[in-house]
Amino acid sequence: MAVCIAVIAKENYPLYIRSVPTQNKLKFHYTVHTSLDVVEEKVSTVGKSLGDQRELYLGLLYPTEDYKVYGYVTNSKVKFVIVVDSSNTSLRDNEIRSMFRKLHNSFTDVMCNPFHNPGDPIQSKAFDGIVSGMMVQTG
Amino acid sequence: MAQCVQFVEEFVQDSFVPMVAVLCSEEAERATRKNNLNFTELLRPFCRLTSEGHIRDPNNQLQVVKNLRICVNNVMTNPNTASAALSPAQRRLLNEVVLSCQPQEGAVTNVITAGDYNLNFNATTPWFKAYRENFLQTMPASDHEFLNHYLACLLVVSSTEAVPVEQFLKLSQEQHRIQHSGEYTNPKWFIPNTLKYYVLLHDMSEGDEQRADVLYEDMKQRYGAQGCYLLKINSRASSTAEDEQIPDPWSQYLHRNNLQNQHYIVCVVTCNGVSKSYIASRTQLYVYGVSNSLESHPLQLDEGSDPESTAGGAGSHGVCLTLNDHDHIRQFIQEFTFRGLLPHIEKNIRQLNDQLVSRKGLSRSLFTATKKWFGGGKGPEKSVHEPKSTCGLLYPPEAPELQIRKMADLCFLVQHYELAYSCYHTAKKDFLSDQAMLYAAGALEMAAVSAFLHAGAARSYPAHYMDTAIQTYRDVCKNMVLAERCTLLSAEILKSQGKYSEAATLLIKMTSEDSDLRSALLLEQAAHCFINMRNPMVRKFAFHMILAGHRFSKAGQRRHALRCYCQAMQVYKERGWALAEDHINFTIGRQSFTLRQPENAVLAFKQILTNDSRQMATQQAAFLREYLYVYKSVMGEKEASLPMLPLPCIHSSATRVYFGHERRLAEGEKQAATHVSLDQDYDQDLAAMWCHLEEQLVASANRGTVPVNFQQTQCCLNSQTDNLRHPLAVVEEPMIVELTFRNPLKVSLALSNLSLLWRFTPDAASPSKEKMPEEFMGETITNEETLALGVGQQTANLMVVRGKQDLMIQGPRLNQTKEDKMLVRHGPDRRLDPIITPNMPLMEVFFLHFPTALLCGEIRKAYVEFCNVSSVALSGLRVASTHPDFFTFGSQATTPVTPLSPTSAKNCSAYKTLATVNQPGSVAFEVLVSAEDFSQLSTVVEIPIEGNVLEPGESTQLPLWLRGPDQEGVHEINFLFYYESVEKGTKISHRVLRHTVFICASRSLSVQASASRSSVPPHHCQDDKGCSGTLVVIDVENINTSESGVREFHIVQVSSSSQHWQLHKCINPARDKDCKLTSRERAKLCFRAKRCKPHQVTSGGMEKYTFADLNLGHERIVSSSTPCGDFFFHCCRTTESQRADVESSRTSSSSKSQDPSEDKASDLNNIVKKCNELDLNIIVIWKAFVVEDNKQLILEGQLHVALQTIGKEATSLTPKEEAQEMVLLKFKSEQPPPVVVPSAELSQLIKTNLHYPETYTHPFVQNSLCLVPVTLTLSNCSPAHVDIIVDLRHKSTSPESLEVHNSFNWVGQTQYKLQLRPEEVLCLTLQACFIQAGVYNLNTPRVFAKPAEQGTMCETSQQTSSPALIIINNA
């Protein structure tokens, strides 16, 4: 399904990046980092027009030759980025949306952990499990 | 790049300029060569026209031609045809152009702030400009467009030629041959009848000017005035080299030219006889160019100073040209353009237009229809050309479709953009309908460009034309060169319109695998586009920079690659993107190293290693290896200074600095003072305690006040100590620095041969310090430590590097003021900047026979040795302790003469003893001692050494008595020794030495004592004065529970010490028996106490204490002498202070408001209290027999009990501290409890005694009434007048008393009212009357007493409870 899932802090440093082990990790880091520009652009344009309720899902950020990058921004400006293989055409927008929602829920659980220090890299087995589920599951 | 917006028009315009070919005779070439230039080079700086030209369009409208530039080139018969890709030679040329154009050091950089990013990068990209310019110039001419086809040809002949006209003819034929013979596909010519312009070059320094003029006239005749020109140059002889003022306009063109020349050489110019000579000259230039491009310096800089190169003809350009000559050349160009070129173009446009108009009669559709019907003419051509063309058909040069295009190009070149656009537009339609894709794309491209350049047109720039053109070029025609040109133009135009993201997309689309250099440059430009957007896309910028850097490095442009990576680094740096950051750093490191910038490489590699890496261990190992390799090579280059090592990390704030020698802990049986060592952890409470002790010491040394500048002596500095001041270190004393290393890698590191580097700055101001560096040198402070962090097994590939690390300690973060809180500020930390002071005394303290375990109250004698190990005398020795009652040095006045040496004193008692003759019942020995004789009150004790000065090297031993603490358990006892230099005014005012001991105290005896008034009538004891006879009962219990072998305790002596009272006599145990107590046994001792002789009290003042010793054995211990007396006073003090504490806390807790009416009550209380006061301190001295290692030891000790009041029990064991009771919080104020004078206490005012015969025999037979005289003694115990009422009539109502004395009566006066003076004793004689024999209780009189001054009658019965029985016998 997804080839890379990343959680980026409000200050734009990575809280969590996981990518499929078969491919170059570095490449995904670069991709995710670069996508932040688009996220920022989208947030700044969307945020102004809609006063109260912002759609958290940003949709397709940009397509590259090999990947499609999707973005999602929580109300506290934590960004989720999911990178999907371009060849995977079966994936619908709705499915991506639900993946983000699941990711967000799991992230909220992590934040609710009283022993987690917000701003630290995420080290949670439950979160790991959710992410692996999204990455492994195909179709 | 961003700056060139206003020049976009110019740039686009300059991309397409009229091309002029040059054919030059050998002679003419020779003339120009004097200036180190060939003819085209000579003209090049003047090719831009400054004045406006005019041209008439086909409609006879005047068109202004502004700022026209023409391009003059030698005729190159290049065998290469236009190809879809650049030739290798061209590539090499472009590569070199880019390589040679590097950003200058310290060039102006842009700072862009985007969000929280501050980016610093080159605003201009000259390498890209150079590349673009060269790329456009070296574009091969292609068939589908005519823009870079030659429009005219300059034929240049020198006036020195014998027959110049012949030469002209020759050149003209040559040109014709090149154009029309079909031998050469290159160069291409615009129009079949190319404009030939005849130039007669006249060398002023050589030829005859008149002849030239004549020749020119002849030429005018022959070619017409419009078609020829006489150019006079070289007005100055080259030998007169004073040409400094002459500007050199060639320099900016020539560097590039050299590179181009190189290219020409490589291209193997096939020259006919005319241009043969230049091969030689060009080769020379080539060499010259190479040498320069290697040095990558601006050309002119070192040429003048290099005589060799000047001799070789490579000197500065235009040496023979004056400014006049420059003007001549400029004029020539202008003349040529306006008179020759423009009219020629105008004529051609007209012709083409006429042709087109004449054809217009045929409708377009018809035209195409006929083409379809009679397509035979075109058909075969198509079939001929189609196989080799991927982009549709190729037109023959004369095809009518191309005529439109040709006209469009001509119009474009003379800046008639409107016409050009419409022509291009028409051409485009034609080409498209013919499916001639290459032509169509060309027309589209130019249509877009002319639409852009046509200022003031309502038409907006058709970007989609460009996109289509690019796509067609790239995908259909596979012609990357043209696609690239189109992209460059389009991107530039889009940028000028602010459409950066579109421009970036275009640029990125053009990156491909076929050319790394192009991809790199375009990616870099795209990155610049991203950063120039309205909302700068910093991360995209960085990412594309990295991509560009990657392509640069692939293209062999290392320097550019490095620059790209460095710029991208700014975005990734320290933002948590560790993986990316590491990658960039690694690349930067590698590139820097290959570029021979090993310092930068080391720096970059260091970053990878220093940051907390998230890489795998293997990756880290690779990084480390690379780093070490680079590092080694850096080290190899310069030996002098050690570079910094990034590893291991020094945890700098954990650095500890220790001043002084490492202490020996023990030396033989001597035990050294513990002092401070690095093994101890810092403890805030302990530090505060030591500081407090030191403050007390300093205060005592400075007569009670602590100096303002007092600073605690700190021997060991760490992160928690106060490091604001420079620490003071003493010369010739070592300093130890403890560092904490951390290895952030998953790879192990081996450290060896660590040494501490230091720098000493002598204070030149004071001469006494000048010697110090040398002294200091002797003691190189090295802290060698080898930390093997799991060294790898194989030592073969162990790489060893040497380096240093700076040790900088950042102080703690300040958080005092508002500014501090808002910013992150750090205070100074001067741990590592000690000030070296001159010699100071250094003392060592040793203890001998110092016990670790004691019984409670045990007295032990130990010895302490003070050693001055420095070369300076010390004085002012003092000690402060947390437990000042634990030890004493004795007091001088009372110190017994004991052997000073510890060895001989081993088995001696700690006490001073006297043998006594055993006298049963004898009274106590009394000694009167003043408290001042004993040691001081404070916790600070001055140590009595002889002369108060300890000379260098001297040592002295003093006895020290210790007394086990009264409470069992482990006690930590801290000593702080203080000493100072004999010299005053040293930087260090004093020094201290710490010592900590742990004493384990185990239980010994518990002593409980109580006092009661003796009921013995005073006159019975003759020697007792007044009524003050008091009984003291002492309960002694052996509570030692330990199995350690305390067999028994002997009570050896009981002594008393008080200001008012003393023990007088032993009652219970006979004097000769000492009291033995084995485990858990208990004994009761009883003594009589009396008041001291009053005159003694008064004469000695208040502070005199009477010591009375009652020894139970044969030896009397002089309790008033040193150990015993000292400890007694210590003990007194502590209990007093404790009591004071309790009292103060009580008074503070009780209600503060005291009613005046209550004063009286308190008065009363006072009186009563006074009367009961008994200020007697009991000292119980014991001996314990202990078996240890089959040896019997005798331990001695003493316990103190302070009896305060009569009737109250006191104990030697300090009561367990009761936990503070929780008090209920009350919201209503409590009613003050009614003041009731406690009857029990009042009853003590008066002591009553009944004196009567115990048995009385009376013959009741004879006399039925038996009268017995009874004396009632009333003694006033209080120091006040007391009113007394004695009432005899009272009948007891209690039933049991009724039983006992059935009936007896007092006769005579039955009520007395008396007043007793203080301490008065009064006897009343009473008479009791009995009527029958029996046992009676006489104790029925009720005595009421009240203090005389007391207004309120609060009389209380003074009845004593004990019965006074009398037996009446019947005789």
Short mmCIF file of N, CA, C and O in Angstrom, two decimals, chain B residues 339-419:
data_model
loop_
_atom_site.label_atom_id
_atom_site.label_comp_id
_atom_site.label_asym_id
_atom_site.label_seq_id
_atom_site.Cartn_x
_atom_site.Cartn_y
_atom_site.Cartn_z
N ARG B 339 24.52 51.16 -43.65
CA ARG B 339 24.57 51.36 -45.11
C ARG B 339 24.51 50.05 -45.87
O ARG B 339 24.01 49.99 -46.99
N GLY B 340 25.06 49.04 -45.26
CA GLY B 340 25.16 47.78 -45.99
C GLY B 340 24.11 46.77 -45.57
O GLY B 340 23.30 46.32 -46.37
N LEU B 341 24.10 46.46 -44.29
CA LEU B 341 23.31 45.32 -43.82
C LEU B 341 21.82 45.61 -43.82
O LEU B 341 21.02 44.86 -44.40
N LEU B 342 21.46 46.72 -43.17
CA LEU B 342 20.03 47.00 -43.04
C LEU B 342 19.37 47.18 -44.41
O LEU B 342 18.30 46.60 -44.64
N PRO B 343 19.96 47.97 -45.28
CA PRO B 343 19.32 48.09 -46.61
C PRO B 343 19.20 46.75 -47.30
O PRO B 343 18.19 46.48 -47.98
N HIS B 344 20.23 45.92 -47.09
CA HIS B 344 20.19 44.60 -47.69
C HIS B 344 19.02 43.79 -47.16
O HIS B 344 18.26 43.16 -47.92
N ILE B 345 18.84 43.86 -45.88
CA ILE B 345 17.73 43.13 -45.26
C ILE B 345 16.41 43.70 -45.75
O ILE B 345 15.49 42.96 -46.12
N GLU B 346 16.36 45.02 -45.78
CA GLU B 346 15.13 45.69 -46.20
C GLU B 346 14.74 45.24 -47.60
O GLU B 346 13.58 44.89 -47.87
N LYS B 347 15.75 45.18 -48.43
CA LYS B 347 15.52 44.80 -49.83
C LYS B 347 14.97 43.37 -49.88
O LYS B 347 14.01 43.07 -50.59
N ASN B 348 15.56 42.53 -49.07
CA ASN B 348 15.16 41.13 -49.09
C ASN B 348 13.75 40.93 -48.54
O ASN B 348 12.99 40.11 -49.05
N ILE B 349 13.45 41.69 -47.48
CA ILE B 349 12.09 41.59 -46.94
C ILE B 349 11.09 41.97 -48.03
O ILE B 349 10.09 41.29 -48.25
N ARG B 350 11.42 43.05 -48.68
CA ARG B 350 10.53 43.54 -49.74
C ARG B 350 10.32 42.46 -50.82
O ARG B 350 9.20 42.16 -51.21
N GLN B 351 11.44 41.88 -51.22
CA GLN B 351 11.37 40.85 -52.25
C GLN B 351 10.47 39.69 -51.81
O GLN B 351 9.57 39.26 -52.53
N LEU B 352 10.77 39.24 -50.59
CA LEU B 352 10.02 38.09 -50.07
C LEU B 352 8.54 38.44 -49.97
O LEU B 352 7.67 37.64 -50.32
N ASN B 353 8.30 39.64 -49.52
CA ASN B 353 6.93 40.08 -49.35
C ASN B 353 6.21 40.10 -50.69
O ASN B 353 5.08 39.63 -50.79
N ASP B 354 6.94 40.61 -51.67
CA ASP B 354 6.35 40.67 -53.02
C ASP B 354 5.99 39.28 -53.50
O ASP B 354 4.89 39.03 -54.00
N GLN B 355 6.93 38.38 -53.30
CA GLN B 355 6.69 37.00 -53.72
C GLN B 355 5.42 36.46 -53.06
O GLN B 355 4.57 35.86 -53.70
N LEU B 356 5.37 36.73 -51.75
CA LEU B 356 4.25 36.18 -51.00
C LEU B 356 2.94 36.80 -51.43
O LEU B 356 1.93 36.12 -51.59
N VAL B 357 3.00 38.13 -51.62
CA VAL B 357 1.77 38.83 -52.01
C VAL B 357 1.31 38.34 -53.38
O VAL B 357 0.12 38.08 -53.58
N SER B 358 2.27 38.12 -54.24
CA SER B 358 1.89 37.69 -55.58
C SER B 358 1.22 36.32 -55.52
O SER B 358 0.35 36.00 -56.30
N ARG B 359 1.65 35.55 -54.53
CA ARG B 359 1.06 34.23 -54.40
C ARG B 359 -0.28 34.26 -53.68
O ARG B 359 -0.99 33.28 -53.61
N LYS B 360 -0.50 35.40 -53.08
CA LYS B 360 -1.71 35.47 -52.28
C LYS B 360 -2.98 35.36 -53.10
O LYS B 360 -4.05 35.06 -52.58
N GLY B 361 -2.81 35.66 -54.42
CA GLY B 361 -3.97 35.55 -55.29
C GLY B 361 -4.61 34.19 -55.20
O GLY B 361 -5.83 34.05 -55.17
N LEU B 362 -3.82 33.22 -55.11
CA LEU B 362 -4.33 31.86 -54.92
C LEU B 362 -4.81 31.74 -53.49
O LEU B 362 -4.09 32.11 -52.56
N SER B 363 -5.95 31.24 -53.34
CA SER B 363 -6.42 31.09 -51.96
C SER B 363 -5.63 29.98 -51.29
O SER B 363 -5.10 29.08 -51.94
N ARG B 364 -5.57 30.14 -50.08
CA ARG B 364 -4.78 29.19 -49.30
C ARG B 364 -5.30 27.77 -49.50
O ARG B 364 -4.54 26.84 -49.69
N SER B 365 -6.60 27.69 -49.47
CA SER B 365 -7.20 26.37 -49.55
C SER B 365 -6.96 25.78 -50.94
O SER B 365 -6.63 24.61 -51.07
N LEU B 366 -7.07 26.67 -51.89
CA LEU B 366 -6.84 26.20 -53.26
C LEU B 366 -5.41 25.71 -53.39
O LEU B 366 -5.11 24.69 -54.00
N PHE B 367 -4.54 26.52 -52.80
CA PHE B 367 -3.12 26.20 -52.86
C PHE B 367 -2.87 24.80 -52.30
O PHE B 367 -2.19 23.97 -52.90
N THR B 368 -3.46 24.57 -51.19
CA THR B 368 -3.25 23.26 -50.61
C THR B 368 -3.95 22.19 -51.41
O THR B 368 -3.46 21.07 -51.53
N ALA B 369 -5.11 22.60 -51.97
CA ALA B 369 -5.85 21.64 -52.77
C ALA B 369 -5.03 21.22 -53.99
O ALA B 369 -4.90 20.03 -54.26
N THR B 370 -4.44 22.21 -54.63
CA THR B 370 -3.62 21.87 -55.78
C THR B 370 -2.46 21.01 -55.36
O THR B 370 -2.02 20.11 -56.06
N LYS B 371 -1.97 21.36 -54.16
CA LYS B 371 -0.85 20.55 -53.67
C LYS B 371 -1.27 19.09 -53.56
O LYS B 371 -0.52 18.18 -53.88
N LYS B 372 -2.50 18.94 -53.11
CA LYS B 372 -2.97 17.58 -52.95
C LYS B 372 -3.13 16.89 -54.31
O LYS B 372 -2.75 15.76 -54.49
N TRP B 373 -3.72 17.71 -55.20
CA TRP B 373 -3.98 17.10 -56.52
C TRP B 373 -2.70 16.89 -57.29
O TRP B 373 -2.49 15.86 -57.90
N PHE B 374 -1.92 17.91 -57.27
CA PHE B 374 -0.69 17.79 -58.05
C PHE B 374 0.49 17.62 -57.10
O PHE B 374 1.48 18.30 -57.17
N GLY B 375 0.28 16.76 -56.20
CA GLY B 375 1.29 16.61 -55.15
C GLY B 375 2.55 15.95 -55.64
O GLY B 375 3.49 15.76 -54.87
N GLY B 376 2.58 15.60 -56.88
CA GLY B 376 3.74 14.88 -57.39
C GLY B 376 5.03 15.62 -57.16
O GLY B 376 6.06 15.02 -56.85
N GLY B 377 4.94 16.93 -57.28
CA GLY B 377 6.17 17.73 -57.12
C GLY B 377 6.76 17.58 -55.74
O GLY B 377 7.98 17.57 -55.55
N LYS B 378 5.88 17.42 -54.80
CA LYS B 378 6.38 17.37 -53.42
C LYS B 378 6.57 15.93 -52.94
O LYS B 378 7.45 15.65 -52.14
N GLY B 379 5.74 15.11 -53.49
CA GLY B 379 5.71 13.73 -53.00
C GLY B 379 7.06 13.05 -52.97
O GLY B 379 7.47 12.58 -51.90
N PRO B 380 7.76 13.02 -54.08
CA PRO B 380 9.03 12.29 -54.07
C PRO B 380 10.02 12.87 -53.07
O PRO B 380 10.75 12.12 -52.41
N GLU B 381 9.96 14.16 -52.94
CA GLU B 381 10.89 14.78 -51.98
C GLU B 381 10.63 14.25 -50.56
O GLU B 381 11.54 13.95 -49.81
N LYS B 382 9.35 14.20 -50.30
CA LYS B 382 8.98 13.69 -48.98
C LYS B 382 9.58 12.32 -48.77
O LYS B 382 10.20 12.03 -47.76
N SER B 383 9.35 11.50 -49.80
CA SER B 383 9.80 10.13 -49.64
C SER B 383 11.32 10.05 -49.53
O SER B 383 11.85 9.16 -48.89
N VAL B 384 11.98 11.01 -50.14
CA VAL B 384 13.44 11.02 -50.03
C VAL B 384 13.88 11.34 -48.61
O VAL B 384 14.74 10.70 -48.04
N HIS B 385 13.22 12.34 -48.13
CA HIS B 385 13.71 12.86 -46.85
C HIS B 385 13.13 12.15 -45.65
O HIS B 385 13.74 12.14 -44.59
N GLU B 386 11.99 11.60 -45.83
CA GLU B 386 11.29 11.10 -44.65
C GLU B 386 12.05 10.02 -43.88
O GLU B 386 12.03 10.05 -42.65
N PRO B 387 12.67 9.12 -44.55
CA PRO B 387 13.33 8.06 -43.77
C PRO B 387 14.32 8.59 -42.72
O PRO B 387 14.41 8.03 -41.63
N LYS B 388 15.02 9.63 -43.05
CA LYS B 388 16.01 10.06 -42.05
C LYS B 388 15.45 11.11 -41.11
O LYS B 388 16.11 11.55 -40.19
N SER B 389 14.27 11.55 -41.36
CA SER B 389 13.70 12.57 -40.49
C SER B 389 12.59 11.98 -39.66
O SER B 389 11.70 11.31 -40.18
N THR B 390 12.65 12.22 -38.45
CA THR B 390 11.61 11.72 -37.57
C THR B 390 10.50 12.73 -37.42
O THR B 390 9.49 12.45 -36.79
N CYS B 391 10.73 13.92 -37.92
CA CYS B 391 9.77 14.97 -37.62
C CYS B 391 9.08 15.43 -38.89
O CYS B 391 9.13 16.57 -39.28
N GLY B 392 8.48 14.54 -39.51
CA GLY B 392 7.72 14.89 -40.69
C GLY B 392 8.62 15.18 -41.87
O GLY B 392 9.75 14.70 -41.95
N LEU B 393 8.13 15.98 -42.72
CA LEU B 393 8.86 16.16 -43.97
C LEU B 393 9.92 17.24 -43.86
O LEU B 393 9.95 18.01 -42.91
N LEU B 394 10.79 17.24 -44.84
CA LEU B 394 11.77 18.31 -44.96
C LEU B 394 11.48 19.06 -46.25
O LEU B 394 11.18 18.45 -47.26
N TYR B 395 11.56 20.34 -46.12
CA TYR B 395 11.29 21.15 -47.31
C TYR B 395 12.58 21.39 -48.05
O TYR B 395 13.64 21.49 -47.42
N PRO B 396 12.50 21.54 -49.34
CA PRO B 396 13.69 22.00 -50.06
C PRO B 396 13.90 23.47 -49.72
O PRO B 396 12.94 24.15 -49.31
N PRO B 397 15.09 23.95 -49.85
CA PRO B 397 15.40 25.32 -49.41
C PRO B 397 14.52 26.36 -50.10
O PRO B 397 14.29 27.41 -49.54
N GLU B 398 14.02 26.04 -51.30
CA GLU B 398 13.29 27.07 -52.03
C GLU B 398 11.79 26.94 -51.80
O GLU B 398 11.01 27.64 -52.43
N ALA B 399 11.38 26.05 -50.95
CA ALA B 399 9.95 25.81 -50.77
C ALA B 399 9.26 27.08 -50.34
O ALA B 399 9.80 27.86 -49.55
N PRO B 400 8.05 27.33 -50.86
CA PRO B 400 7.37 28.58 -50.53
C PRO B 400 7.05 28.72 -49.04
O PRO B 400 7.06 29.82 -48.50
N GLU B 401 6.85 27.59 -48.36
CA GLU B 401 6.57 27.67 -46.93
C GLU B 401 7.76 28.27 -46.20
O GLU B 401 7.60 29.02 -45.24
N LEU B 402 8.93 27.93 -46.70
CA LEU B 402 10.12 28.45 -46.02
C LEU B 402 10.33 29.92 -46.29
O LEU B 402 10.99 30.61 -45.51
N GLN B 403 9.74 30.39 -47.42
CA GLN B 403 9.94 31.81 -47.70
C GLN B 403 9.27 32.66 -46.63
O GLN B 403 9.81 33.68 -46.22
N ILE B 404 8.14 32.22 -46.18
CA ILE B 404 7.46 32.98 -45.11
C ILE B 404 8.32 32.99 -43.87
O ILE B 404 8.53 34.01 -43.23
N ARG B 405 8.82 31.83 -43.61
CA ARG B 405 9.66 31.70 -42.43
C ARG B 405 10.89 32.60 -42.57
O ARG B 405 11.31 33.26 -41.61
N LYS B 406 11.44 32.61 -43.75
CA LYS B 406 12.63 33.41 -43.99
C LYS B 406 12.32 34.88 -43.75
O LYS B 406 13.07 35.60 -43.10
N MET B 407 11.17 35.28 -44.26
CA MET B 407 10.78 36.67 -44.10
C MET B 407 10.54 36.98 -42.61
O MET B 407 10.94 38.02 -42.11
N ALA B 408 9.90 36.04 -41.95
CA ALA B 408 9.66 36.23 -40.53
C ALA B 408 10.99 36.41 -39.79
O ALA B 408 11.14 37.30 -38.95
N ASP B 409 11.95 35.57 -40.14
CA ASP B 409 13.24 35.67 -39.46
C ASP B 409 13.90 37.01 -39.74
O ASP B 409 14.47 37.64 -38.85
N LEU B 410 13.80 37.44 -40.99
CA LEU B 410 14.41 38.73 -41.31
C LEU B 410 13.74 39.84 -40.52
O LEU B 410 14.41 40.70 -39.95
N CYS B 411 12.44 39.80 -40.49
CA CYS B 411 11.71 40.82 -39.73
C CYS B 411 12.10 40.77 -38.26
O CYS B 411 12.29 41.80 -37.61
N PHE B 412 12.24 39.56 -37.78
CA PHE B 412 12.61 39.40 -36.38
C PHE B 412 13.97 40.02 -36.11
O PHE B 412 14.18 40.72 -35.13
N LEU B 413 14.91 39.78 -37.04
CA LEU B 413 16.27 40.26 -36.82
C LEU B 413 16.34 41.78 -36.81
O LEU B 413 17.16 42.36 -36.12
N VAL B 414 15.46 42.40 -37.55
CA VAL B 414 15.48 43.87 -37.55
C VAL B 414 14.42 44.43 -36.62
O VAL B 414 14.00 45.56 -36.75
N GLN B 415 13.97 43.58 -35.71
CA GLN B 415 13.10 43.99 -34.61
C GLN B 415 11.72 44.41 -35.06
O GLN B 415 11.05 45.18 -34.39
N HIS B 416 11.31 43.93 -36.22
CA HIS B 416 9.94 44.22 -36.63
C HIS B 416 9.08 43.05 -36.16
O HIS B 416 8.68 42.18 -36.93
N TYR B 417 8.78 43.06 -34.83
CA TYR B 417 8.22 41.86 -34.22
C TYR B 417 6.77 41.62 -34.63
O TYR B 417 6.32 40.48 -34.66
N GLU B 418 6.07 42.69 -34.94
CA GLU B 418 4.67 42.51 -35.28
C GLU B 418 4.53 41.71 -36.57
O GLU B 418 3.82 40.71 -36.63
N LEU B 419 5.29 42.15 -37.53
CA LEU B 419 5.27 41.47 -38.80
C LEU B 419 5.80 40.05 -38.64
O LEU B 419 5.25 39.09 -39.19
#
